[in-house]
Amino acid sequence: MDRKAPIFSNHGCRLNAYETEAMKELANAHGIDNAVIVNTCAVTAEAVRKARQDIRKLRRDNPNARLIVTGCAAQTEPDTFANMAEVDVVLGNTEKMNPATWAGLAPDLIGQTEPVQVDDIMSVTETAGHLIDGFGTRSRAYVQVQNGCDHRCTFCIIPFGRGNSRSVPAGVVVDQIKRLVDTGYNEVVLTGVDLTSWGADLPGLPKLGDLVMRILKLVPDLPRLRISSIDSIEVDENLLAAIATEPRLMPHLHLSLQHGDDMILKRMKRRHLRDDAIRFTETASKLRPDMTYGADIIAGFPTETDAMFANALALVRDCNLTWLHVFPYSPRPGTPAARMPQVNGKLIKSRAARLRAAGQAQVATHLEQQVGKTHNILLENPRMGRTEQFTEVTFATDQPESQIIRARITGHNDQALIA
């Protein structure tokens, strides 16, 4: 009988997507078949609800498969999933990356697998060595260089799903990127849970900027290097130097800002204030005039007044943010913010809509400014690519997939440039 390949369902962040690809390799190496694996997210209560909904649907569609649940929600509340009739096995975030776990899930061991395998994530001191040589398109690869978080923002459950911050040594990262370049990737993205904390647990306490400089020096054939979401208050001098002097470091930064009001930022237990965010974007833009910014913004955090929200809304313009990820606040059980005075749900929804509208206006301005300019564009498929600022570009005719081409921008629609 033909083997039925396992089905994977990924929820949440880019790091989860990376780890889902790593799990695919582990499952294949150990002959796992007729299984459904759900990699959950715990960032909001809504994310957990959607995971449960997805699990029920996947069980209906695959009644005879083993259904395995893992990820941050499985780590933080394993009983929630273990008590679902649809679920056979629950794996923690450490266990899902352990080859021995997948060996224990092999078909000839059915019935011998522990139904809940979730250890204390806070006891983990090293980053798992699951290095995969890219995923997604053949143009862009993602490399996990860090995991976990040492901070305790009052709205966030993720440190309890990911554990404390752990870094992948620079030499390991460089070797992987060399392999990726040798196999044809033209862009590498560095990812992590708290990327700017990279190095704090390594000998000599290197900074993210040191890693970036080392990659660019030791992998001269890498055309484009990106860094994913960063905490601007933790940006070091070498990273600023790379922004100023290294054209292969892409001019797009996604900032974990979360809000634009000082009192809310303090209640969130963030490490920056409003002026810090503005000062950083002004500095980076002076160093790299073509820099664009994305940001995470939470609407309706507990105690948020109209005046506080106005500061968040104004931050979009004050920091010249282009690509917004707007999160309507929802209380996450087990976090301090869930015990604070909550904002009315309809008001949260309205404020989130206003933030998204402000972001869309910034996108429209950015797109209009690109018309007539010539950009270096990395093709993700024959009809779509992205500029160095990560702006999407569409083409009317096929282009060489996975290659970087120069093209003149002739127009735009609501979300993308046209070349």
Tab-separated table of C-alpha atoms in Angstrom:
chain	number	residue	atom	x	y	z
A	1	MET	CA	0.000	0.000	0.000
A	2	ASP	CA	1.288	3.455	-0.912
A	3	ARG	CA	2.522	5.563	1.968
A	4	LYS	CA	0.324	8.537	2.784
A	5	ALA	CA	2.515	11.563	3.494
A	6	PRO	CA	1.801	13.458	6.705
A	7	ILE	CA	-0.263	16.626	6.574
A	8	PHE	CA	1.116	19.759	8.276
A	9	SER	CA	-0.923	22.768	9.364
A	10	ASN	CA	1.070	25.814	10.463
A	11	HIS	CA	-0.254	28.662	12.601
A	12	GLY	CA	1.373	31.931	13.573
A	13	CYS	CA	4.804	33.419	12.974
A	14	ARG	CA	7.557	32.943	10.434
A	15	LEU	CA	9.602	31.050	13.019
A	16	ASN	CA	6.765	28.545	13.339
A	17	ALA	CA	6.760	28.182	9.554
A	18	TYR	CA	10.494	27.513	9.644
A	19	GLU	CA	10.067	24.874	12.322
A	20	THR	CA	7.210	23.260	10.410
A	21	GLU	CA	9.610	22.743	7.504
A	22	ALA	CA	12.142	21.228	9.906
A	23	MET	CA	9.454	18.888	11.256
A	24	LYS	CA	8.622	17.788	7.714
A	25	GLU	CA	12.222	16.672	7.291
A	26	LEU	CA	12.192	14.878	10.653
A	27	ALA	CA	8.909	13.146	9.881
A	28	ASN	CA	10.158	12.019	6.489
A	29	ALA	CA	13.443	10.756	7.928
A	30	HIS	CA	11.579	8.562	10.414
A	31	GLY	CA	8.943	7.233	8.043
A	32	ILE	CA	5.981	8.991	9.635
A	33	ASP	CA	2.838	8.487	7.590
A	34	ASN	CA	-0.938	8.823	7.919
A	35	ALA	CA	-0.514	11.656	10.418
A	36	VAL	CA	-1.712	15.243	10.781
A	37	ILE	CA	0.593	17.655	12.603
A	38	VAL	CA	-0.736	21.031	13.793
A	39	ASN	CA	1.897	23.605	14.801
A	40	THR	CA	0.010	26.063	17.010
A	41	CYS	CA	0.460	29.717	17.989
A	42	ALA	CA	-0.213	31.185	21.441
A	43	VAL	CA	0.195	34.899	20.784
A	44	THR	CA	-3.522	35.603	21.412
A	45	ALA	CA	-6.518	33.779	22.815
A	46	GLU	CA	-7.975	33.992	19.306
A	47	ALA	CA	-4.961	32.081	17.949
A	48	VAL	CA	-5.692	29.224	20.351
A	49	ARG	CA	-9.379	29.235	19.371
A	50	LYS	CA	-8.442	29.032	15.680
A	51	ALA	CA	-6.066	26.157	16.385
A	52	ARG	CA	-8.827	24.196	18.103
A	53	GLN	CA	-11.154	24.920	15.194
A	54	ASP	CA	-8.512	23.754	12.718
A	55	ILE	CA	-7.922	20.562	14.709
A	56	ARG	CA	-11.616	19.661	14.603
A	57	LYS	CA	-11.770	20.217	10.842
A	58	LEU	CA	-8.595	18.242	10.190
A	59	ARG	CA	-9.952	15.351	12.249
A	60	ARG	CA	-13.194	15.340	10.249
A	61	ASP	CA	-11.214	15.345	7.007
A	62	ASN	CA	-8.734	12.691	8.202
A	63	PRO	CA	-10.644	10.344	10.536
A	64	ASN	CA	-8.060	7.568	10.478
A	65	ALA	CA	-4.880	9.633	10.860
A	66	ARG	CA	-2.924	10.228	14.059
A	67	LEU	CA	-3.409	13.851	15.002
A	68	ILE	CA	-0.389	15.479	16.676
A	69	VAL	CA	-0.512	18.969	18.185
A	70	THR	CA	2.605	20.995	18.931
A	71	GLY	CA	3.818	24.608	19.021
A	72	CYS	CA	3.516	27.447	21.505
A	73	ALA	CA	-0.115	26.846	22.494
A	74	ALA	CA	0.630	23.161	23.080
A	75	GLN	CA	3.593	24.187	25.231
A	76	THR	CA	1.706	26.734	27.347
A	77	GLU	CA	-1.547	24.815	27.783
A	78	PRO	CA	-1.034	21.141	26.894
A	79	ASP	CA	-4.156	20.015	28.750
A	80	THR	CA	-6.340	22.142	26.483
A	81	PHE	CA	-5.340	19.958	23.556
A	82	ALA	CA	-4.820	16.662	25.382
A	83	ASN	CA	-8.447	16.866	26.501
A	84	MET	CA	-9.710	17.210	22.927
A	85	ALA	CA	-11.111	13.909	21.669
A	86	GLU	CA	-9.635	14.643	18.234
A	87	VAL	CA	-6.018	14.755	19.483
A	88	ASP	CA	-3.755	11.724	19.869
A	89	VAL	CA	-0.403	13.274	20.858
A	90	VAL	CA	0.705	16.650	22.279
A	91	LEU	CA	4.343	17.718	21.821
A	92	GLY	CA	6.139	20.679	23.403
A	93	ASN	CA	8.333	23.097	21.479
A	94	THR	CA	11.537	21.335	22.512
A	95	GLU	CA	10.164	17.879	21.797
A	96	LYS	CA	8.973	18.769	18.285
A	97	MET	CA	12.562	19.521	17.214
A	98	ASN	CA	14.060	16.388	18.779
A	99	PRO	CA	14.760	13.530	16.321
A	100	ALA	CA	14.166	11.017	19.138
A	101	THR	CA	10.581	12.262	19.428
A	102	TRP	CA	9.905	11.471	15.786
A	103	ALA	CA	11.630	8.110	16.081
A	104	GLY	CA	9.135	7.347	18.850
A	105	LEU	CA	6.265	8.300	16.559
A	106	ALA	CA	7.288	5.805	13.875
A	107	PRO	CA	4.460	3.602	12.526
A	108	ASP	CA	5.747	0.443	14.225
A	109	LEU	CA	5.473	2.158	17.617
A	110	ILE	CA	1.809	3.085	17.391
A	111	GLY	CA	0.233	2.651	20.799
A	112	GLN	CA	3.552	3.015	22.623
A	113	THR	CA	3.822	6.802	22.301
A	114	GLU	CA	3.313	8.959	25.383
A	115	PRO	CA	0.213	11.062	24.619
A	116	VAL	CA	1.636	14.227	26.227
A	117	GLN	CA	5.332	15.054	25.826
A	118	VAL	CA	5.843	18.584	27.138
A	119	ASP	CA	8.840	19.347	29.343
A	120	ASP	CA	9.804	22.550	31.182
A	121	ILE	CA	10.808	24.955	28.394
A	122	MET	CA	12.586	27.208	30.914
A	123	SER	CA	15.151	24.472	31.532
A	124	VAL	CA	16.329	24.554	27.902
A	125	THR	CA	19.692	26.326	27.580
A	126	GLU	CA	20.662	25.691	23.957
A	127	THR	CA	19.053	26.324	20.603
A	128	ALA	CA	18.094	23.128	18.817
A	129	GLY	CA	20.350	22.272	15.917
A	130	HIS	CA	17.549	21.990	13.368
A	131	LEU	CA	19.081	23.725	10.375
A	132	ILE	CA	17.143	23.447	7.144
A	133	ASP	CA	18.460	24.718	3.857
A	134	GLY	CA	15.661	27.130	3.056
A	135	PHE	CA	11.930	26.857	2.545
A	136	GLY	CA	9.164	28.546	0.625
A	137	THR	CA	10.370	29.829	-2.724
A	138	ARG	CA	13.762	29.007	-4.176
A	139	SER	CA	14.606	32.712	-4.031
A	140	ARG	CA	14.504	33.465	-0.306
A	141	ALA	CA	15.637	31.331	2.641
A	142	TYR	CA	14.955	31.825	6.348
A	143	VAL	CA	17.626	31.036	8.923
A	144	GLN	CA	16.727	30.772	12.604
A	145	VAL	CA	19.543	32.315	14.644
A	146	GLN	CA	17.771	32.754	17.992
A	147	ASN	CA	14.898	31.341	20.021
A	148	GLY	CA	13.124	32.297	23.226
A	149	CYS	CA	12.820	35.610	25.066
A	150	ASP	CA	14.138	36.957	28.380
A	151	HIS	CA	11.654	39.847	28.520
A	152	ARG	CA	8.262	39.751	30.181
A	153	CYS	CA	5.906	42.120	28.373
A	154	THR	CA	2.614	42.150	30.253
A	155	PHE	CA	0.511	41.101	27.242
A	156	CYS	CA	2.740	38.265	26.038
A	157	ILE	CA	2.679	34.533	26.806
A	158	ILE	CA	5.388	33.645	24.267
A	159	PRO	CA	8.355	33.409	26.701
A	160	PHE	CA	6.473	30.589	28.422
A	161	GLY	CA	6.042	28.864	25.069
A	162	ARG	CA	9.560	29.444	23.798
A	163	GLY	CA	11.662	29.610	26.956
A	164	ASN	CA	14.572	31.921	27.668
A	165	SER	CA	16.681	33.439	24.915
A	166	ARG	CA	19.164	31.100	23.218
A	167	SER	CA	21.453	31.944	20.304
A	168	VAL	CA	22.871	29.882	17.447
A	169	PRO	CA	26.666	30.425	17.327
A	170	ALA	CA	27.841	32.695	14.520
A	171	GLY	CA	29.993	30.015	12.897
A	172	VAL	CA	27.018	27.676	12.577
A	173	VAL	CA	24.916	30.462	11.034
A	174	VAL	CA	27.641	31.412	8.549
A	175	ASP	CA	28.138	27.797	7.465
A	176	GLN	CA	24.428	27.373	6.821
A	177	ILE	CA	24.207	30.581	4.811
A	178	LYS	CA	27.190	29.481	2.711
A	179	ARG	CA	25.317	26.264	1.894
A	180	LEU	CA	22.195	28.226	0.974
A	181	VAL	CA	24.138	30.504	-1.370
A	182	ASP	CA	25.861	27.494	-2.934
A	183	THR	CA	22.448	25.977	-3.712
A	184	GLY	CA	21.230	29.134	-5.444
A	185	TYR	CA	19.473	31.307	-2.885
A	186	ASN	CA	19.812	35.025	-3.547
A	187	GLU	CA	18.363	36.265	-0.253
A	188	VAL	CA	18.601	35.102	3.355
A	189	VAL	CA	16.402	36.337	6.204
A	190	LEU	CA	17.592	36.060	9.805
A	191	THR	CA	14.742	35.110	12.142
A	192	GLY	CA	14.183	34.640	15.853
A	193	VAL	CA	11.712	35.282	18.649
A	194	ASP	CA	13.712	38.239	20.015
A	195	LEU	CA	16.304	38.752	17.298
A	196	THR	CA	18.149	41.703	18.826
A	197	SER	CA	18.934	39.635	21.927
A	198	TRP	CA	21.126	37.367	19.765
A	199	GLY	CA	24.515	36.759	21.361
A	200	ALA	CA	23.685	37.605	24.977
A	201	ASP	CA	24.225	33.959	25.954
A	202	LEU	CA	27.345	33.392	23.828
A	203	PRO	CA	31.010	33.828	24.827
A	204	GLY	CA	32.109	37.443	24.489
A	205	LEU	CA	28.480	38.672	24.393
A	206	PRO	CA	28.397	39.532	20.676
A	207	LYS	CA	25.553	41.641	19.281
A	208	LEU	CA	23.278	41.162	16.287
A	209	GLY	CA	25.290	43.759	14.378
A	210	ASP	CA	28.409	41.625	14.873
A	211	LEU	CA	26.610	38.654	13.348
A	212	VAL	CA	25.365	40.709	10.389
A	213	MET	CA	28.853	42.092	9.702
A	214	ARG	CA	30.381	38.616	9.971
A	215	ILE	CA	27.873	37.115	7.528
A	216	LEU	CA	28.426	39.863	4.973
A	217	LYS	CA	32.211	39.539	5.279
A	218	LEU	CA	32.442	35.734	5.213
A	219	VAL	CA	29.733	35.102	2.597
A	220	PRO	CA	30.677	37.621	-0.114
A	221	ASP	CA	28.536	35.865	-2.727
A	222	LEU	CA	25.302	36.449	-0.764
A	223	PRO	CA	23.434	39.127	-2.747
A	224	ARG	CA	20.832	40.104	-0.140
A	225	LEU	CA	20.577	39.774	3.645
A	226	ARG	CA	17.452	40.715	5.607
A	227	ILE	CA	16.732	40.852	9.288
A	228	SER	CA	13.216	40.177	10.509
A	229	SER	CA	11.401	41.831	13.426
A	230	ILE	CA	13.708	43.697	15.801
A	231	ASP	CA	13.438	45.649	19.038
A	232	SER	CA	14.758	49.078	18.050
A	233	ILE	CA	15.903	49.979	21.571
A	234	GLU	CA	18.365	47.057	21.437
A	235	VAL	CA	19.957	47.960	18.092
A	236	ASP	CA	23.747	48.112	18.508
A	237	GLU	CA	26.392	50.313	16.882
A	238	ASN	CA	27.556	47.607	14.465
A	239	LEU	CA	24.031	47.111	13.175
A	240	LEU	CA	23.739	50.859	12.590
A	241	ALA	CA	27.111	50.727	10.820
A	242	ALA	CA	25.846	47.901	8.615
A	243	ILE	CA	22.729	49.922	7.769
A	244	ALA	CA	24.961	52.847	6.770
A	245	THR	CA	27.656	50.992	4.818
A	246	GLU	CA	26.405	47.614	3.592
A	247	PRO	CA	24.173	47.781	0.499
A	248	ARG	CA	23.618	44.013	0.694
A	249	LEU	CA	21.725	44.524	3.985
A	250	MET	CA	18.224	45.246	2.770
A	251	PRO	CA	16.638	48.654	3.605
A	252	HIS	CA	13.565	47.310	5.362
A	253	LEU	CA	13.159	46.925	9.124
A	254	HIS	CA	10.154	45.536	10.936
A	255	LEU	CA	9.997	47.114	14.393
A	256	SER	CA	8.397	45.665	17.512
A	257	LEU	CA	6.920	48.994	18.687
A	258	GLN	CA	3.506	47.842	20.035
A	259	HIS	CA	2.269	51.349	20.888
A	260	GLY	CA	2.974	55.071	20.711
A	261	ASP	CA	1.939	56.284	24.167
A	262	ASP	CA	4.452	56.349	27.012
A	263	MET	CA	2.019	55.286	29.731
A	264	ILE	CA	0.763	52.335	27.694
A	265	LEU	CA	4.337	51.354	26.846
A	266	LYS	CA	5.168	51.347	30.566
A	267	ARG	CA	2.081	49.273	31.342
A	268	MET	CA	3.126	46.883	28.587
A	269	LYS	CA	6.546	46.708	30.307
A	270	ARG	CA	8.283	47.671	27.089
A	271	ARG	CA	11.855	48.945	27.250
A	272	HIS	CA	11.421	52.004	25.034
A	273	LEU	CA	9.348	55.176	25.023
A	274	ARG	CA	7.689	57.016	22.158
A	275	ASP	CA	10.645	59.343	21.545
A	276	ASP	CA	13.034	56.385	21.416
A	277	ALA	CA	11.094	54.916	18.493
A	278	ILE	CA	10.995	58.221	16.631
A	279	ARG	CA	14.696	58.845	17.266
A	280	PHE	CA	15.625	55.400	15.937
A	281	THR	CA	13.706	55.754	12.668
A	282	GLU	CA	15.131	59.231	12.137
A	283	THR	CA	18.665	57.928	12.715
A	284	ALA	CA	18.264	54.890	10.467
A	285	SER	CA	16.717	56.974	7.692
A	286	LYS	CA	19.632	59.408	7.772
A	287	LEU	CA	22.030	56.475	7.477
A	288	ARG	CA	19.979	54.819	4.710
A	289	PRO	CA	17.571	57.246	2.994
A	290	ASP	CA	15.732	54.449	1.150
A	291	MET	CA	14.898	52.632	4.405
A	292	THR	CA	11.270	51.546	4.921
A	293	TYR	CA	9.668	50.399	8.159
A	294	GLY	CA	7.043	47.949	9.240
A	295	ALA	CA	5.781	47.688	12.792
A	296	ASP	CA	3.591	45.761	15.196
A	297	ILE	CA	0.952	47.949	16.862
A	298	ILE	CA	-1.632	46.785	19.422
A	299	ALA	CA	-5.010	48.536	19.423
A	300	GLY	CA	-7.079	48.725	22.597
A	301	PHE	CA	-4.527	47.670	25.185
A	302	PRO	CA	-6.079	47.774	28.685
A	303	THR	CA	-6.573	51.320	30.067
A	304	GLU	CA	-6.047	52.863	26.600
A	305	THR	CA	-7.883	56.217	26.478
A	306	ASP	CA	-8.744	58.230	23.369
A	307	ALA	CA	-5.687	60.426	23.966
A	308	MET	CA	-3.416	57.399	24.360
A	309	PHE	CA	-4.780	55.896	21.169
A	310	ALA	CA	-4.199	59.203	19.378
A	311	ASN	CA	-0.508	58.884	20.254
A	312	ALA	CA	-0.420	55.397	18.760
A	313	LEU	CA	-2.134	56.642	15.617
A	314	ALA	CA	0.253	59.595	15.305
A	315	LEU	CA	3.249	57.256	15.620
A	316	VAL	CA	2.432	55.813	12.198
A	317	ARG	CA	3.236	59.170	10.616
A	318	ASP	CA	5.915	60.235	13.109
A	319	CYS	CA	7.983	57.095	12.440
A	320	ASN	CA	7.044	56.982	8.749
A	321	LEU	CA	5.770	53.432	9.124
A	322	THR	CA	4.694	51.762	5.891
A	323	TRP	CA	3.839	48.131	6.587
A	324	LEU	CA	1.704	47.731	9.716
A	325	HIS	CA	0.731	44.584	11.575
A	326	VAL	CA	-2.231	45.735	13.649
A	327	PHE	CA	-3.356	43.486	16.502
A	328	PRO	CA	-6.688	44.166	18.218
A	329	TYR	CA	-5.918	43.439	21.856
A	330	SER	CA	-7.485	40.327	23.338
A	331	PRO	CA	-6.720	39.194	26.898
A	332	ARG	CA	-4.354	36.259	27.075
A	333	PRO	CA	-5.030	34.164	30.202
A	334	GLY	CA	-2.001	34.003	32.456
A	335	THR	CA	-0.629	37.438	31.529
A	336	PRO	CA	-0.654	40.552	33.770
A	337	ALA	CA	-2.478	42.580	31.120
A	338	ALA	CA	-5.441	40.221	31.290
A	339	ARG	CA	-6.016	41.437	34.857
A	340	MET	CA	-5.950	45.138	33.923
A	341	PRO	CA	-9.105	47.200	33.178
A	342	GLN	CA	-10.182	46.185	29.671
A	343	VAL	CA	-11.267	48.395	26.771
A	344	ASN	CA	-14.685	47.837	25.196
A	345	GLY	CA	-14.501	45.307	22.374
A	346	LYS	CA	-16.303	47.465	19.804
A	347	LEU	CA	-13.939	50.338	20.570
A	348	ILE	CA	-10.944	48.054	20.124
A	349	LYS	CA	-12.262	46.980	16.727
A	350	SER	CA	-12.838	50.602	15.681
A	351	ARG	CA	-9.368	51.682	16.775
A	352	ALA	CA	-7.766	48.750	14.947
A	353	ALA	CA	-9.606	49.778	11.783
A	354	ARG	CA	-8.326	53.342	12.117
A	355	LEU	CA	-4.763	52.113	12.538
A	356	ARG	CA	-5.076	49.901	9.479
A	357	ALA	CA	-6.461	52.818	7.471
A	358	ALA	CA	-3.501	54.956	8.533
A	359	GLY	CA	-1.162	52.188	7.490
A	360	GLN	CA	-2.879	51.816	4.139
A	361	ALA	CA	-2.492	55.564	3.524
A	362	GLN	CA	1.241	55.205	4.201
A	363	VAL	CA	1.425	52.276	1.771
A	364	ALA	CA	-0.315	54.341	-0.915
A	365	THR	CA	2.189	57.168	-0.443
A	366	HIS	CA	5.121	54.765	-0.620
A	367	LEU	CA	3.822	53.094	-3.779
A	368	GLU	CA	3.224	56.417	-5.506
A	369	GLN	CA	6.755	57.555	-4.678
A	370	GLN	CA	8.227	54.523	-6.482
A	371	VAL	CA	6.603	55.177	-9.858
A	372	GLY	CA	9.271	56.030	-12.416
A	373	LYS	CA	12.092	54.613	-10.291
A	374	THR	CA	14.197	51.573	-11.189
A	375	HIS	CA	14.476	48.825	-8.589
A	376	ASN	CA	16.406	45.617	-8.051
A	377	ILE	CA	13.677	42.994	-7.767
A	378	LEU	CA	14.004	39.414	-6.504
A	379	LEU	CA	11.517	37.197	-8.351
A	380	GLU	CA	9.497	34.889	-6.097
A	381	ASN	CA	7.563	33.524	-9.057
A	382	PRO	CA	7.517	34.392	-12.787
A	383	ARG	CA	5.005	37.216	-12.296
A	384	MET	CA	5.885	38.600	-8.836
A	385	GLY	CA	8.946	39.783	-6.984
A	386	ARG	CA	9.999	42.168	-4.216
A	387	THR	CA	12.169	45.249	-4.126
A	388	GLU	CA	14.944	45.712	-1.619
A	389	GLN	CA	12.350	47.486	0.587
A	390	PHE	CA	10.220	44.301	0.418
A	391	THR	CA	7.572	46.013	-1.717
A	392	GLU	CA	5.695	43.607	-3.966
A	393	VAL	CA	6.074	44.097	-7.733
A	394	THR	CA	3.877	42.442	-10.357
A	395	PHE	CA	4.757	41.785	-14.005
A	396	ALA	CA	2.553	41.276	-17.056
A	397	THR	CA	4.965	38.752	-18.589
A	398	ASP	CA	7.051	35.928	-17.175
A	399	GLN	CA	10.389	36.819	-15.596
A	400	PRO	CA	13.322	34.574	-14.528
A	401	GLU	CA	12.148	33.072	-11.238
A	402	SER	CA	14.520	33.293	-8.241
A	403	GLN	CA	16.732	35.825	-10.012
A	404	ILE	CA	17.344	39.505	-9.241
A	405	ILE	CA	16.463	41.794	-12.118
A	406	ARG	CA	16.390	45.562	-12.585
A	407	ALA	CA	13.062	46.959	-13.721
A	408	ARG	CA	11.387	50.342	-13.980
A	409	ILE	CA	8.186	50.877	-12.012
A	410	THR	CA	5.373	52.069	-14.271
A	411	GLY	CA	2.447	52.163	-11.835
A	412	HIS	CA	0.797	50.524	-8.848
A	413	ASN	CA	-2.449	49.142	-7.464
A	414	ASP	CA	-3.591	49.229	-3.833
A	415	GLN	CA	-0.898	46.857	-2.547
A	416	ALA	CA	1.793	46.355	-5.164
A	417	LEU	CA	3.954	48.069	-7.731
A	418	ILE	CA	3.665	47.323	-11.462
A	419	ALA	CA	6.708	46.913	-13.687
